[in-house]
mmCIF file of C-alpha atoms in Angstrom:
data_model
loop_
_atom_site.group_PDB
_atom_site.id
_atom_site.type_symbol
_atom_site.label_atom_id
_atom_site.label_comp_id
_atom_site.label_asym_id
_atom_site.label_seq_id
_atom_site.Cartn_x
_atom_site.Cartn_y
_atom_site.Cartn_z
ATOM 1 C CA UNK A 1 0.020 -0.264 -0.279
ATOM 2 C CA UNK A 2 3.121 2.228 0.644
ATOM 3 C CA UNK A 3 4.487 1.727 -2.495
ATOM 4 C CA UNK A 4 1.296 2.383 -4.398
ATOM 5 C CA UNK A 5 0.766 5.891 -2.617
ATOM 6 C CA UNK A 6 4.379 6.730 -3.202
ATOM 7 C CA UNK A 7 3.912 5.803 -6.957
ATOM 8 C CA UNK A 8 0.788 8.012 -7.001
ATOM 9 C CA UNK A 9 2.287 11.197 -5.130
ATOM 10 C CA UNK A 10 5.596 11.373 -6.612
ATOM 11 C CA UNK A 11 5.605 14.089 -9.153
ATOM 12 C CA UNK A 12 7.993 12.630 -12.047
ATOM 13 C CA UNK A 13 8.629 15.270 -14.816
ATOM 14 C CA UNK A 14 9.615 12.465 -17.444
ATOM 15 C CA UNK A 15 6.323 10.474 -16.847
ATOM 16 C CA UNK A 16 4.467 13.781 -16.810
ATOM 17 C CA UNK A 17 5.858 14.876 -20.481
ATOM 18 C CA UNK A 18 5.584 11.514 -21.727
ATOM 19 C CA UNK A 19 1.809 11.019 -20.521
ATOM 20 C CA UNK A 20 0.940 14.506 -22.126
ATOM 21 C CA UNK A 21 3.033 13.423 -25.424
ATOM 22 C CA UNK A 22 0.488 10.259 -25.685
ATOM 23 C CA UNK A 23 -2.518 12.343 -24.872
ATOM 24 C CA UNK A 24 -2.022 14.785 -27.351
ATOM 25 C CA UNK A 25 -0.882 12.177 -30.156
ATOM 26 C CA UNK A 26 -4.385 10.303 -29.257
ATOM 27 C CA UNK A 27 -6.233 13.865 -29.988
ATOM 28 C CA UNK A 28 -4.169 14.391 -32.903
ATOM 29 C CA UNK A 29 -2.962 17.530 -31.937
ATOM 30 C CA UNK A 30 0.752 18.834 -33.154
ATOM 31 C CA UNK A 31 2.761 20.803 -30.366
ATOM 32 C CA UNK A 32 2.086 23.817 -32.108
ATOM 33 C CA UNK A 33 -1.882 23.506 -32.034
ATOM 34 C CA UNK A 34 -1.895 22.633 -28.250
ATOM 35 C CA UNK A 35 0.288 25.820 -28.007
ATOM 36 C CA UNK A 36 -1.854 28.000 -29.679
ATOM 37 C CA UNK A 37 -4.832 26.746 -27.473
ATOM 38 C CA UNK A 38 -2.930 27.406 -24.280
ATOM 39 C CA UNK A 39 -1.286 30.428 -25.529
ATOM 40 C CA UNK A 40 2.094 29.494 -25.071
ATOM 41 C CA UNK A 41 4.831 28.676 -27.537
ATOM 42 C CA UNK A 42 5.405 25.585 -28.928
ATOM 43 C CA UNK A 43 8.822 25.277 -27.462
ATOM 44 C CA UNK A 44 7.485 25.345 -23.927
ATOM 45 C CA UNK A 45 5.141 22.005 -25.189
ATOM 46 C CA UNK A 46 8.280 20.582 -26.230
ATOM 47 C CA UNK A 47 10.277 21.073 -22.964
ATOM 48 C CA UNK A 48 7.019 19.904 -21.309
ATOM 49 C CA UNK A 49 7.085 16.696 -23.085
ATOM 50 C CA UNK A 50 10.950 16.105 -22.882
ATOM 51 C CA UNK A 51 10.608 16.392 -18.888
ATOM 52 C CA UNK A 52 12.657 19.708 -19.022
ATOM 53 C CA UNK A 53 10.083 22.141 -17.465
ATOM 54 C CA UNK A 54 6.422 22.235 -15.970
ATOM 55 C CA UNK A 55 3.596 24.188 -16.955
ATOM 56 C CA UNK A 56 2.371 27.086 -14.489
ATOM 57 C CA UNK A 57 -0.051 26.142 -12.392
ATOM 58 C CA UNK A 58 -2.923 28.356 -14.009
ATOM 59 C CA UNK A 59 -2.352 25.864 -17.154
ATOM 60 C CA UNK A 60 -2.797 22.665 -15.518
ATOM 61 C CA UNK A 61 -6.581 23.107 -15.543
ATOM 62 C CA UNK A 62 -7.203 24.185 -19.056
ATOM 63 C CA UNK A 63 -4.262 21.626 -20.174
ATOM 64 C CA UNK A 64 -6.208 18.730 -18.430
ATOM 65 C CA UNK A 65 -9.546 19.547 -20.236
ATOM 66 C CA UNK A 66 -8.152 19.907 -23.884
ATOM 67 C CA UNK A 67 -6.284 16.436 -23.300
ATOM 68 C CA UNK A 68 -9.551 15.006 -21.607
ATOM 69 C CA UNK A 69 -8.020 13.833 -18.671
ATOM 70 C CA UNK A 70 -8.696 15.031 -14.904
ATOM 71 C CA UNK A 71 -6.120 17.122 -13.053
ATOM 72 C CA UNK A 72 -4.774 14.662 -10.919
ATOM 73 C CA UNK A 73 -4.654 12.116 -13.604
ATOM 74 C CA UNK A 74 -2.238 14.556 -15.649
ATOM 75 C CA UNK A 75 -0.063 15.418 -12.549
ATOM 76 C CA UNK A 76 -0.179 11.362 -11.821
ATOM 77 C CA UNK A 77 1.103 10.779 -15.701
ATOM 78 C CA UNK A 78 -1.479 7.804 -15.911
ATOM 79 C CA UNK A 79 -4.977 7.209 -16.073
ATOM 80 C CA UNK A 80 -6.535 6.223 -13.185
ATOM 81 C CA UNK A 81 -9.228 3.967 -12.346
ATOM 82 C CA UNK A 82 -12.390 4.997 -11.120
ATOM 83 C CA UNK A 83 -12.957 2.705 -8.620
ATOM 84 C CA UNK A 84 -9.511 3.460 -7.146
ATOM 85 C CA UNK A 85 -9.255 7.362 -6.824
ATOM 86 C CA UNK A 86 -6.489 8.952 -5.081
ATOM 87 C CA UNK A 87 -6.986 10.334 -1.363
ATOM 88 C CA UNK A 88 -7.123 13.892 -0.320
ATOM 89 C CA UNK A 89 -3.386 13.643 1.026
ATOM 90 C CA UNK A 90 -2.308 12.128 -2.036
ATOM 91 C CA UNK A 91 -3.768 14.693 -4.148
ATOM 92 C CA UNK A 92 -2.414 17.673 -2.204
ATOM 93 C CA UNK A 93 0.904 15.914 -2.425
ATOM 94 C CA UNK A 94 0.859 16.026 -5.987
ATOM 95 C CA UNK A 95 -0.177 19.553 -5.886
ATOM 96 C CA UNK A 96 2.747 20.407 -3.633
ATOM 97 C CA UNK A 97 5.133 18.552 -5.525
ATOM 98 C CA UNK A 98 3.876 20.752 -8.720
ATOM 99 C CA UNK A 99 4.195 23.922 -6.852
ATOM 100 C CA UNK A 100 7.879 23.342 -5.692
ATOM 101 C CA UNK A 101 8.844 22.590 -9.142
ATOM 102 C CA UNK A 102 7.008 25.468 -10.618
ATOM 103 C CA UNK A 103 8.557 27.896 -7.929
ATOM 104 C CA UNK A 104 11.959 26.516 -8.346
ATOM 105 C CA UNK A 105 12.016 26.999 -12.152
ATOM 106 C CA UNK A 106 10.489 30.553 -12.302
ATOM 107 C CA UNK A 107 12.978 31.830 -9.895
ATOM 108 C CA UNK A 108 15.685 30.513 -11.901
ATOM 109 C CA UNK A 109 14.085 31.890 -15.117
ATOM 110 C CA UNK A 110 13.647 35.134 -13.444
ATOM 111 C CA UNK A 111 17.262 35.397 -12.194
ATOM 112 C CA UNK A 112 18.850 34.427 -15.737
ATOM 113 C CA UNK A 113 16.253 36.878 -17.141
ATOM 114 C CA UNK A 114 17.494 39.473 -14.536
ATOM 115 C CA UNK A 115 21.237 39.014 -15.909
ATOM 116 C CA UNK A 116 20.430 39.442 -19.450
ATOM 117 C CA UNK A 117 17.822 42.696 -18.876
ATOM 118 C CA UNK A 118 21.138 44.005 -16.814
ATOM 119 C CA UNK A 119 23.504 43.493 -19.717
ATOM 120 C CA UNK A 120 21.171 45.130 -22.469
ATOM 121 C CA UNK A 121 20.597 48.281 -20.043
ATOM 122 C CA UNK A 122 24.568 48.431 -19.271
ATOM 123 C CA UNK A 123 25.330 48.196 -22.905
ATOM 124 C CA UNK A 124 22.399 50.636 -23.926
ATOM 125 C CA UNK A 125 24.025 53.351 -21.393
ATOM 126 C CA UNK A 126 27.463 52.707 -22.515
ATOM 127 C CA UNK A 127 26.384 53.568 -26.209
ATOM 128 C CA UNK A 128 24.755 56.370 -24.839
ATOM 129 C CA UNK A 129 27.999 57.801 -23.276
ATOM 130 C CA UNK A 130 29.940 56.972 -26.088
ATOM 131 C CA UNK A 131 27.270 59.190 -28.125
ATOM 132 C CA UNK A 132 27.618 62.166 -25.585
ATOM 133 C CA UNK A 133 31.078 62.076 -25.958
ATOM 134 C CA UNK A 134 31.104 62.087 -29.601
ATOM 135 C CA UNK A 135 29.156 64.982 -29.741
ATOM 136 C CA UNK A 136 31.123 66.743 -27.012
ATOM 137 C CA UNK A 137 34.335 66.156 -29.282
ATOM 138 C CA UNK A 138 32.279 67.681 -32.315
ATOM 139 C CA UNK A 139 31.947 70.987 -30.614
ATOM 140 C CA UNK A 140 28.670 70.787 -28.575
ATOM 141 C CA UNK A 141 28.612 72.141 -25.368
ATOM 142 C CA UNK A 142 27.170 70.095 -22.231
ATOM 143 C CA UNK A 143 24.593 72.810 -21.862
ATOM 144 C CA UNK A 144 23.305 72.500 -25.409
ATOM 145 C CA UNK A 145 23.256 68.618 -25.011
ATOM 146 C CA UNK A 146 20.973 69.107 -21.934
ATOM 147 C CA UNK A 147 18.714 71.181 -23.226
ATOM 148 C CA UNK A 148 18.433 69.536 -26.675
ATOM 149 C CA UNK A 149 18.716 65.879 -25.460
ATOM 150 C CA UNK A 150 18.290 65.955 -21.519
ATOM 151 C CA UNK A 151 14.597 65.314 -21.740
ATOM 152 C CA UNK A 152 14.495 62.759 -24.510
ATOM 153 C CA UNK A 153 17.339 60.941 -22.891
ATOM 154 C CA UNK A 154 15.611 61.184 -19.078
ATOM 155 C CA UNK A 155 12.305 59.761 -20.672
ATOM 156 C CA UNK A 156 13.532 56.916 -22.662
ATOM 157 C CA UNK A 157 15.770 56.066 -20.005
ATOM 158 C CA UNK A 158 12.993 55.616 -17.393
ATOM 159 C CA UNK A 159 10.692 53.379 -19.881
ATOM 160 C CA UNK A 160 13.904 51.441 -20.632
ATOM 161 C CA UNK A 161 14.056 50.647 -17.274
ATOM 162 C CA UNK A 162 10.270 50.018 -16.480
ATOM 163 C CA UNK A 163 9.861 47.943 -19.559
ATOM 164 C CA UNK A 164 12.975 45.859 -18.597
ATOM 165 C CA UNK A 165 12.248 45.213 -14.689
ATOM 166 C CA UNK A 166 8.761 46.201 -13.752
ATOM 167 C CA UNK A 167 6.518 45.370 -16.925
ATOM 168 C CA UNK A 168 5.122 41.596 -16.324
ATOM 169 C CA UNK A 169 6.456 38.728 -18.567
ATOM 170 C CA UNK A 170 3.007 37.156 -18.794
ATOM 171 C CA UNK A 171 -0.514 39.149 -18.957
ATOM 172 C CA UNK A 172 -3.265 38.145 -16.611
ATOM 173 C CA UNK A 173 -5.981 35.539 -17.877
ATOM 174 C CA UNK A 174 -8.379 37.970 -18.690
ATOM 175 C CA UNK A 175 -6.327 39.782 -21.350
ATOM 176 C CA UNK A 176 -7.054 36.239 -23.028
ATOM 177 C CA UNK A 177 -10.586 36.336 -22.524
ATOM 178 C CA UNK A 178 -11.388 39.660 -23.532
ATOM 179 C CA UNK A 179 -10.470 42.607 -26.173
ATOM 180 C CA UNK A 180 -8.159 44.632 -24.098
ATOM 181 C CA UNK A 181 -5.749 47.247 -25.987
ATOM 182 C CA UNK A 182 -4.478 49.108 -23.006
ATOM 183 C CA UNK A 183 -1.656 48.165 -20.243
ATOM 184 C CA UNK A 184 -1.716 49.942 -17.023
ATOM 185 C CA UNK A 185 1.144 49.128 -14.428
ATOM 186 C CA UNK A 186 2.131 51.932 -11.904
ATOM 187 C CA UNK A 187 3.270 55.386 -13.479
ATOM 188 C CA UNK A 188 3.321 53.420 -17.089
ATOM 189 C CA UNK A 189 0.377 53.639 -19.242
ATOM 190 C CA UNK A 190 0.441 52.041 -22.877
ATOM 191 C CA UNK A 191 -2.482 51.668 -25.509
ATOM 192 C CA UNK A 192 -2.313 49.894 -28.973
ATOM 193 C CA UNK A 193 -5.482 51.076 -30.656
ATOM 194 C CA UNK A 194 -6.853 48.348 -32.908
ATOM 195 C CA UNK A 195 -4.368 45.679 -31.192
ATOM 196 C CA UNK A 196 -5.849 43.317 -28.613
ATOM 197 C CA UNK A 197 -3.338 42.265 -25.946
ATOM 198 C CA UNK A 198 -2.996 38.696 -25.192
ATOM 199 C CA UNK A 199 -0.149 36.159 -24.149
ATOM 200 C CA UNK A 200 0.179 35.053 -27.898
ATOM 201 C CA UNK A 201 1.380 38.310 -29.014
ATOM 202 C CA UNK A 202 2.532 40.282 -25.602
ATOM 203 C CA UNK A 203 6.270 38.741 -25.805
ATOM 204 C CA UNK A 204 6.620 40.502 -29.213
ATOM 205 C CA UNK A 205 4.969 43.836 -28.002
ATOM 206 C CA UNK A 206 7.251 43.817 -24.953
ATOM 207 C CA UNK A 207 10.367 43.244 -26.548
ATOM 208 C CA UNK A 208 9.578 45.889 -29.504
ATOM 209 C CA UNK A 209 8.758 48.329 -26.557
ATOM 210 C CA UNK A 210 12.271 47.742 -25.071
ATOM 211 C CA UNK A 211 14.053 47.925 -28.227
ATOM 212 C CA UNK A 212 12.489 51.115 -29.246
ATOM 213 C CA UNK A 213 13.354 52.865 -25.871
ATOM 214 C CA UNK A 214 17.163 51.484 -26.240
ATOM 215 C CA UNK A 215 17.037 52.607 -29.961
ATOM 216 C CA UNK A 216 16.218 55.739 -28.981
ATOM 217 C CA UNK A 217 19.010 56.398 -26.312
ATOM 218 C CA UNK A 218 21.473 55.170 -28.641
ATOM 219 C CA UNK A 219 20.197 57.061 -31.658
#
């Protein structure tokens, strides 16, 4: 009995991924089709199936519904007989394991992402400093630069920092459920008429904004 409980409550990413792959194939879905229905990338689905990562907690229910299984079966990595359902402690153990895996994975991604963002910001500031130095060598005075470029550099710098470090990498679920063209977070206000923001296009919008701010700093 103990072995059965341990088998049911141990979350194995490899078994989890293989189970998703089998269910997806049963329903005739490609990785891209499954990804589109969950508003994630096909690379994310590929990583799940290879046991390299786990989906976010908010994706477990829609993923289970699309694949035609319960969330308990999904986490167990196998179909469970109706006459032998998991007990409440076993289900809680599965969920706790998932939470621990997801939290660790997100922390690692956030740490790596912050490092890359700091490098990008440092390069942008270095490029700005080089440009200002060239202008000074060409005969412009510091007062002229401050008068002509000071406000632009300040605004672009603020937006570059906000877009890199405060704007969320993923939108709340209600963006996927409604047609929303605006994004609000603290002092940052952004509206794109005609474009409904969602988790499918948000990564491209976010990086376009970041690159635009950095380009203005450099140019």
